[in-house]
Amino acid sequence: MQYEEAKRLASSADVDARRALAARDDVAPEILFFLCRDQDARVRLAVAANHHAPREADIELARDSDDAVRTRVGEKLGELRPLDLPALSAKKQALTIETIEALAIDNSGRVREAIARALKQSIDAPPHVVQALARDIEVKVAAPILQNSPMLGDHDLVDIMNSGPIKGVLNAIAKRRNVGQGVTELLVNRAIATPGEESAVADLLANETAKIGAGTMHKIIDVAPDYDHWHGPLAARKDLTSDHMRRVASIESDAIAETLSARSDLDDAAMAALSSMVARRMAELTKKREEEAPVVKPAADKFLTTVMKGGKVGPVGAAISLRAGIPTDVTMRILTSKNPKALLALAWKAGLTAAQAQSLQTSVGGISPQTALAPTMSGGYPIAHADMEWQLGLYLGNGA
């Protein structure tokens, strides 16, 4: 844009014209600086968002009376600079730091959050600013830095956790990539000891990169039965030792049963513990089954479906044995028999639908889809009840 035309528009009474000018990338820096002092906040906001605005304008807008304008300056500092802009001179870099410092001590949490998000992955932000933001009294400001900043070390995180509880700080640290064992040990101790902070342990367990020591994991498992929201991520941890796995498998939990049933790395001890837990849980739920309203799918049915999804013979056998009222050893012989009719009869005895019976044959019994007995067109069992009773009698007779 021609300089004289820009000057004319900058002094125009038309706010929309001034705002459009403030957003352009072909306007002289001094014109944009002039517009950063415009009486209309919408014009100043446009300058704040403009990467071509001079750093002198940014520092001016970082002290603007309007929160939205100051926030937008902070957001811009976290955005990629256009490739056509020259590298910042030493003077411009100093102005950038001054702008960052002003935003980091702003009275508005919204503004401080904006600069925290802008700096969260920076490796060359002013260290004192990063430290201050990490210790901000508002977690929405501190969290982006605590969770992401490569400029924080484990000693900083430990110091912050020891400095006093701020709701959400532990959660942010728990989500940090590659957080070390010393940090996770203190975090777990703090979370367990502080009412309302237990969700930080769930976040830590869900963080696959978190380094959790064996002792800390045992401490988590000790109290895990009391915290249902830990169960899924705990059972999914890839760093569980054999002893951890066995202990986790012993906790009566639908989420643990579902997650462990889907894993392929359970050893014999863990599998035995899981099967035993499933049997206990199914016995408990089966007692409640008759008390539940007919319109509600009983919890026992849901649990059995969950366990079947994993396709593991041991846990499925433990659950179906209780539902069918058939000894566990007989149930296991049927499940491993590769006999479609016997498996169908077992499913029928356990009260499964014909569709579930088909799934039992293929996902647990190892029968090919082509060989498995499918439901009838009406969704019923494909063989007569008397025939299924006869099939079960063969196995029950053998087990007598």
PDB file of C-alpha atoms in Angstrom, residues 5 16 42 85 87 113 122 133 164 178 184 188 225 296 300:
ATOM      1  CA  GLU A   5      -2.816   6.327   1.368  1.00  0.00           C
ATOM      2  CA  ASP A  16     -13.653  -0.364   9.913  1.00  0.00           C
ATOM      3  CA  ARG A  42     -10.904  -3.345  17.758  1.00  0.00           C
ATOM      4  CA  LEU A  85       9.899 -11.359   8.083  1.00  0.00           C
ATOM      5  CA  ALA A  87      15.338 -12.130  11.834  1.00  0.00           C
ATOM      6  CA  GLU A 113      -2.361 -18.006  30.427  1.00  0.00           C
ATOM      7  CA  SER A 122      10.141 -22.820  24.165  1.00  0.00           C
ATOM      8  CA  LEU A 133       4.649 -18.969  35.296  1.00  0.00           C
ATOM      9  CA  GLY A 164       2.041 -25.977  48.703  1.00  0.00           C
ATOM     10  CA  ASN A 178       9.148 -38.691  30.548  1.00  0.00           C
ATOM     11  CA  THR A 184       6.360 -39.567  40.306  1.00  0.00           C
ATOM     12  CA  VAL A 188       1.814 -40.224  44.196  1.00  0.00           C
ATOM     13  CA  PRO A 225      -9.319 -50.794  45.143  1.00  0.00           C
ATOM     14  CA  VAL A 296     -32.200 -52.815  32.886  1.00  0.00           C
ATOM     15  CA  ALA A 300     -23.696 -59.591  35.559  1.00  0.00           C
TER      16      ALA A 300
END
